[in-house]
Amino acid sequence: MARLPKFFRVQQKFESHAIDDVRSAAHRALAESSSVANVQPGQSVVVAVGSRGITNIDSIVRTVVDFIKSLGAIPVIVPAMGSHGGATAAGQTKVLASHGITAETMGCPITSAMETVLVGTTSDGIDIHFDRNASQADHVIVINRVKPHTRLTGSIESGVNKMLMIGLGKHQGAMVFHQAFPLLDYQLDLAAKQIVPMIIDKMPITLGLAIVEDAHENTSIIEAIDPDRFLTREPELLAIAKSRMPRLPFDRADLLIIDQMGKEISGTGMDTNVVGRKSNDNAAMPDEFPKIRLIYVRSLTKKTAGNASGIGIAEFCRTGMINEMDIQATRVNCLTAGHPTAAAIPIHYDTDVEVLTTALGQASHPDPSRMRWMWIRDTLHLDAVACSEAFWSEATARSDLEILCEPTPLSFDADRNLTGDNGGSTQ
């Protein structure tokens, strides 16, 4: 086997903003909202929940459900995830279940369907769809995490506004929006200024519950937002979310090894904000960091249920990962998102040794000790990062990095795959 770089581990010192008692914080946010006073006994309240792997999402949703019951109202959970789950009602229910959200655990029904109503049409000819079941409720509460999107830019990215326009638009609505995004230069706020007021005016939107996480993936903010503040408050929360995002410890690398990718980690399986490929699948733009030359993804998460959306962003993957793919779910998701290249199959090999040896041959210099490689579990978990020996002098000079070990050779099992004692590896 060719000589590979040695690796050492670093611990990044991200500041923690964790909420001590998430359920109490969620209850307090709801109780302090003036909009909740509009909910009357006997009324139906749809709780819109998305597909992302939001920390504590099951506890937060259960708190909302219990709060609605305390008002004498009737809660119903509705999936608000566009085309995810293979764009089927059963698939979307399954996605919720993967996050611990079922009728049994939440104590209320889950009504999943793909039918929509047409709210209206924008001046640009964009049809606005909205979940039919949600449209028939007395109230709708939208729950989502506010964070940078993997493709969208501007003052509104992922959050309650996007869920209102796209998540609750189901497959039809998501398809329409993603087709329109290139015309909007991927700036969701340009569309939101017209569409969000239209939906709020015609649909029973009562409240948005916004969640912000810190770099440790802790719940750090839970805030109830009245509908008339959706467009003004969310940009402020987005700025906070960006400041608390985890980042790779170095801005340039020849190779990034990622143990796993999946929809609960990011809409593109790996967060393009973390790997520096928000605008271009294959390279960072001139003003974009980090600049990662090659990406190697080793596996899919169990929760992604075969949806490999974003696999095309990587240059390499393992053959076993291709075998794990749900081709149809991946195809539907990427086409709906207007991002067909995200489903492209990278160069793949059976073993880690084969991929890493190939990566050696792509290096701009022959000495493995000079190759800048990093290895992470996934783009959500960046506390511990394995770095090749080329980063050693930089890492030891930085006060924000704790060196966990000295550079040592990579170890492999009998199948020629990396073992779990390197870096943040879970494989």
XYZ file of C-alpha atoms in Angstrom:
427
model
C 0.000 0.000 0.000
C 1.223 3.496 -0.820
C 2.412 5.656 2.059
C -0.431 7.826 3.371
C -0.273 10.954 5.536
C -0.166 10.519 9.297
C -3.085 11.994 11.239
C -3.586 13.750 14.572
C -6.794 14.845 16.245
C -7.840 18.319 17.345
C -10.724 19.478 19.497
C -12.246 22.775 18.385
C -13.239 25.124 21.199
C -16.680 26.301 20.128
C -18.659 28.413 22.575
C -21.741 26.709 24.027
C -25.134 28.438 24.036
C -27.161 25.429 25.161
C -30.588 25.844 26.737
C -30.701 23.894 29.995
C -34.366 22.858 29.848
C -35.637 22.702 26.269
C -39.223 21.758 27.087
C -39.553 24.596 29.603
C -38.088 27.043 27.093
C -40.527 25.916 24.394
C -43.479 26.152 26.793
C -42.409 29.621 27.904
C -42.097 30.829 24.307
C -45.618 29.625 23.526
C -47.101 31.051 26.725
C -45.590 34.476 26.061
C -46.925 34.703 22.503
C -49.876 37.023 22.006
C -51.003 35.029 18.960
C -51.707 31.930 21.052
C -54.603 33.791 22.656
C -56.461 33.320 19.365
C -56.617 29.545 19.906
C -59.988 28.583 21.389
C -61.214 25.312 22.949
C -62.389 22.798 20.370
C -60.470 24.368 17.495
C -58.085 22.346 15.328
C -54.404 23.285 15.346
C -52.026 21.881 12.734
C -48.430 21.558 13.894
C -46.215 21.678 10.781
C -43.009 19.665 11.189
C -40.207 19.229 8.657
C -37.727 16.515 7.745
C -34.502 17.874 9.205
C -32.628 16.274 12.071
C -33.192 19.135 14.491
C -31.834 18.518 17.975
C -34.638 17.909 20.501
C -37.277 18.172 17.776
C -39.341 15.378 19.333
C -39.353 17.106 22.734
C -40.180 20.472 21.184
C -43.044 19.099 19.089
C -44.436 17.172 22.066
C -44.333 20.378 24.134
C -46.299 22.215 21.442
C -48.845 19.394 21.259
C -49.294 19.359 25.042
C -49.623 23.143 25.124
C -52.356 23.045 22.484
C -54.205 20.412 24.505
C -53.938 22.591 27.622
C -55.906 25.243 25.728
C -58.660 22.738 25.029
C -57.792 22.706 21.332
C -57.143 19.691 19.095
C -53.574 19.229 17.755
C -52.763 17.426 14.510
C -49.240 17.017 13.127
C -48.728 17.556 9.390
C -45.432 16.847 7.585
C -44.098 20.051 6.010
C -41.207 18.815 3.912
C -41.868 19.506 0.231
C -40.842 16.451 -1.771
C -38.881 14.654 0.932
C -39.808 11.106 1.860
C -39.956 10.185 -1.805
C -42.782 12.722 -2.304
C -45.309 10.283 -0.835
C -47.584 10.571 2.191
C -46.309 7.305 3.658
C -42.710 8.293 3.032
C -43.132 11.599 4.847
C -44.748 9.885 7.826
C -41.754 7.547 7.900
C -39.360 10.508 7.905
C -41.128 11.966 10.948
C -40.951 8.592 12.682
C -37.182 8.503 12.127
C -37.004 11.608 14.328
C -39.140 10.075 17.061
C -42.330 11.784 15.926
C -45.219 9.330 15.740
C -48.863 9.444 16.791
C -47.951 7.357 19.833
C -44.963 9.409 21.003
C -46.642 12.757 20.374
C -50.086 11.857 21.684
C -51.957 13.202 18.658
C -52.755 12.153 15.083
C -50.385 12.629 12.158
C -52.195 13.504 8.955
C -49.954 13.041 5.955
C -51.101 13.720 2.394
C -49.638 15.311 -0.722
C -52.750 17.191 -1.896
C -52.566 20.979 -1.917
C -54.766 23.993 -2.472
C -53.767 26.921 -4.666
C -53.321 29.995 -2.495
C -52.724 32.320 -5.425
C -50.250 33.316 -8.110
C -47.500 35.910 -7.817
C -46.953 38.762 -10.243
C -44.136 36.642 -11.735
C -46.499 33.744 -12.374
C -45.408 31.518 -9.469
C -48.278 29.345 -8.222
C -48.407 29.151 -4.435
C -49.440 25.731 -3.116
C -50.352 24.884 0.479
C -51.084 21.591 2.221
C -54.822 20.903 1.912
C -55.209 19.508 5.428
C -53.399 22.469 6.947
C -55.545 24.886 4.954
C -58.684 23.425 6.540
C -57.497 23.802 10.144
C -58.423 26.678 12.430
C -54.766 27.370 13.171
C -51.321 26.417 11.856
C -48.143 26.518 13.938
C -44.941 26.194 11.898
C -41.858 24.738 13.619
C -38.452 24.970 11.980
C -34.783 25.612 12.591
C -33.329 28.869 11.298
C -29.941 28.343 9.656
C -28.005 29.064 6.453
C -29.350 27.159 3.454
C -27.136 24.997 1.268
C -27.941 26.961 -1.924
C -30.157 29.938 -1.083
C -28.652 33.281 -0.137
C -29.958 36.570 1.223
C -31.629 37.591 4.469
C -34.004 34.590 4.487
C -32.675 31.067 4.008
C -33.864 28.016 5.998
C -36.518 28.732 8.603
C -40.209 29.336 9.192
C -40.651 31.359 5.985
C -39.162 28.653 3.800
C -41.310 26.010 5.486
C -44.374 28.173 4.908
C -43.618 28.568 1.203
C -41.976 25.262 0.303
C -42.375 22.705 3.099
C -46.139 23.173 3.315
C -46.299 23.500 -0.464
C -45.595 19.760 -0.628
C -44.176 18.247 -3.820
C -46.070 20.562 -6.197
C -45.108 23.712 -4.354
C -41.495 22.680 -3.916
C -41.176 21.891 -7.619
C -42.527 25.301 -8.628
C -40.240 27.195 -6.266
C -37.082 25.329 -7.130
C -37.720 25.947 -10.822
C -38.040 29.656 -10.065
C -34.937 29.948 -7.862
C -32.444 30.493 -10.728
C -34.578 33.424 -11.901
C -34.350 34.855 -8.381
C -30.583 34.315 -8.285
C -31.275 31.904 -5.393
C -32.374 34.760 -3.129
C -35.444 33.474 -1.296
C -36.134 36.835 0.320
C -36.991 38.320 -3.085
C -39.922 35.920 -3.348
C -40.786 35.854 0.351
C -41.669 39.541 0.491
C -44.627 38.902 -1.791
C -45.498 35.289 -1.026
C -45.353 35.128 2.781
C -47.926 37.936 3.263
C -50.141 36.226 0.675
C -50.064 32.924 2.572
C -50.582 34.595 5.945
C -53.540 36.543 4.557
C -55.305 33.515 3.061
C -54.227 30.606 5.277
C -54.792 30.122 9.052
C -51.199 30.846 10.108
C -51.103 31.537 13.840
C -47.491 31.201 14.914
C -43.957 30.296 13.942
C -41.687 28.551 16.419
C -38.096 29.263 15.409
C -35.160 27.204 16.660
C -31.478 28.154 16.526
C -28.659 25.722 17.308
C -25.081 26.394 18.334
C -21.854 24.880 17.025
C -22.280 21.866 19.323
C -25.712 21.158 17.799
C -27.343 22.253 21.062
C -30.704 23.997 21.055
C -29.735 27.590 21.862
C -32.845 29.633 21.006
C -36.543 28.739 20.898
C -38.640 31.733 19.952
C -42.293 32.178 19.072
C -42.763 34.611 16.194
C -46.090 36.209 15.351
C -46.938 36.039 11.625
C -46.578 39.791 11.105
C -42.916 39.493 12.205
C -41.906 36.471 10.107
C -40.107 38.586 7.507
C -38.401 40.930 9.966
C -37.405 38.676 12.844
C -36.088 35.675 10.930
C -33.181 37.593 9.292
C -32.046 38.594 12.788
C -32.145 34.979 13.949
C -30.313 33.914 10.782
C -27.463 36.277 11.630
C -27.211 34.665 15.075
C -27.334 31.175 13.558
C -24.491 32.020 11.166
C -22.346 33.307 14.015
C -22.860 30.041 15.920
C -22.261 27.616 13.055
C -19.478 25.049 13.370
C -16.643 25.343 10.881
C -13.687 23.301 9.765
C -10.479 24.290 11.559
C -8.625 25.141 8.335
C -9.680 27.047 5.213
C -7.839 24.955 2.623
C -7.515 21.215 2.141
C -6.564 18.789 -0.603
C -9.017 16.158 0.653
C -11.927 16.092 3.090
C -13.013 12.652 4.306
C -16.612 12.557 5.564
C -17.838 9.448 7.364
C -21.532 9.965 6.674
C -24.048 12.182 4.917
C -27.838 12.329 5.066
C -30.937 14.503 4.858
C -31.150 14.943 8.635
C -27.661 16.448 8.521
C -28.301 18.814 5.623
C -30.593 19.213 2.651
C -27.627 18.310 0.477
C -26.475 15.497 2.749
C -23.391 17.508 3.644
C -23.696 21.201 4.503
C -22.308 23.172 1.568
C -21.671 26.106 3.912
C -19.217 23.876 5.776
C -17.498 22.315 2.746
C -17.422 25.528 0.683
C -19.594 24.452 -2.244
C -22.755 26.508 -1.923
C -22.686 27.969 -5.429
C -20.719 25.300 -7.292
C -20.850 21.549 -6.637
C -17.213 21.019 -7.557
C -15.251 23.969 -6.196
C -15.443 26.990 -3.929
C -16.081 30.361 -5.535
C -13.263 32.956 -5.302
C -14.793 34.603 -2.206
C -15.966 31.331 -0.630
C -14.241 29.329 2.101
C -13.167 26.711 2.866
C -11.561 25.637 -0.379
C -11.670 21.840 -0.489
C -10.141 20.275 -3.599
C -11.581 16.755 -3.211
C -14.366 15.320 -1.048
C -14.726 11.645 -0.149
C -17.945 10.424 1.518
C -17.940 6.965 3.067
C -21.588 6.158 3.873
C -25.206 7.258 4.242
C -26.860 7.702 7.633
C -29.612 5.290 8.608
C -32.107 8.130 9.069
C -31.741 9.324 5.483
C -33.391 6.040 4.408
C -31.371 5.818 1.207
C -31.894 9.425 0.130
C -28.433 10.366 -1.127
C -29.252 13.895 -2.303
C -25.969 15.771 -2.476
C -23.824 12.762 -3.285
C -22.858 14.504 -6.533
C -21.022 17.176 -4.557
C -18.378 14.587 -3.642
C -15.626 13.416 -5.970
C -15.359 9.972 -4.355
C -17.506 7.527 -2.395
C -17.518 3.859 -1.447
C -19.341 1.329 -3.609
C -21.312 0.198 -0.564
C -22.781 3.678 -0.338
C -24.139 3.386 -3.880
C -25.745 0.090 -2.920
C -27.445 1.797 0.046
C -29.052 4.450 -2.168
C -32.770 4.740 -2.767
C -32.378 5.843 -6.359
C -35.985 6.986 -6.780
C -36.075 9.063 -3.590
C -32.743 10.652 -4.489
C -33.847 11.342 -8.051
C -37.174 12.914 -7.023
C -35.588 15.076 -4.343
C -32.801 16.414 -6.566
C -35.035 17.055 -9.572
C -37.608 18.808 -7.390
C -34.837 20.966 -5.966
C -33.714 21.918 -9.473
C -30.336 20.423 -8.604
C -29.985 17.280 -10.754
C -26.197 17.169 -10.440
C -26.635 16.569 -6.702
C -27.715 13.021 -7.625
C -24.689 12.346 -9.837
C -22.688 9.270 -8.854
C -19.066 10.014 -7.893
C -16.102 7.806 -8.704
C -16.448 4.901 -6.287
C -14.321 2.054 -4.981
C -14.970 -0.885 -2.686
C -12.521 0.130 0.044
C -11.070 3.152 1.803
C -7.572 2.094 0.788
C -8.479 2.298 -2.899
C -10.036 5.751 -2.550
C -7.196 7.196 -0.497
C -4.584 5.758 -2.831
C -6.421 7.356 -5.750
C -6.521 10.669 -3.877
C -2.756 10.457 -3.473
C -2.434 10.361 -7.234
C -4.481 13.551 -7.542
C -2.206 15.538 -5.237
C -0.232 18.480 -6.571
C 2.906 17.293 -4.728
C 4.271 13.768 -4.192
C 5.180 13.969 -0.498
C 2.325 12.588 1.707
C 3.583 14.616 4.672
C 2.665 17.787 2.777
C -0.846 16.684 1.802
C -3.533 18.672 3.611
C -6.267 16.183 4.489
C -9.043 16.461 7.076
C -11.417 13.792 8.337
C -14.783 14.431 10.005
C -17.784 12.406 11.136
C -20.224 14.660 9.237
C -20.787 18.373 8.683
C -22.876 18.731 11.850
C -20.267 17.320 14.206
C -17.066 19.322 13.904
C -15.880 19.406 17.509
C -13.315 16.666 16.865
C -11.466 16.710 13.553
C -8.650 14.472 12.368
C -5.999 16.402 10.448
C -3.039 15.242 8.418
C 0.473 16.021 9.586
C 0.778 18.923 7.129
C -1.437 20.960 9.498
C 0.670 20.212 12.583
C 2.646 23.450 12.830
C -0.453 25.582 12.239
C -2.561 23.633 14.722
C -0.008 23.747 17.535
C 0.237 27.529 17.181
C -3.500 28.125 17.655
C -5.147 28.729 21.021
C -8.615 27.732 19.781
C -7.512 24.158 19.056
C -6.712 21.476 21.610
C -4.272 18.879 20.296
C -5.538 15.436 21.318
C -2.680 13.297 20.001
C 0.469 13.406 17.914
C 0.489 12.367 14.235
C 0.141 8.598 13.853
C -0.357 6.327 10.837
C -3.889 5.506 9.742
C -5.107 2.033 10.665
C -7.216 -0.297 8.549
C -9.205 -3.456 9.177
C -9.026 -6.741 7.290
C -11.387 -5.358 4.640
C -8.971 -2.483 3.970
C -11.293 0.109 5.493
C -10.413 2.732 8.087
C -10.958 1.694 11.687
C -12.957 3.712 14.186
C -10.062 5.028 16.261
C -9.009 7.712 13.776
C -10.324 11.251 14.263
C -14.065 11.540 14.675
C -14.760 8.351 12.761
C -17.842 6.353 13.680
C -17.403 3.661 11.048
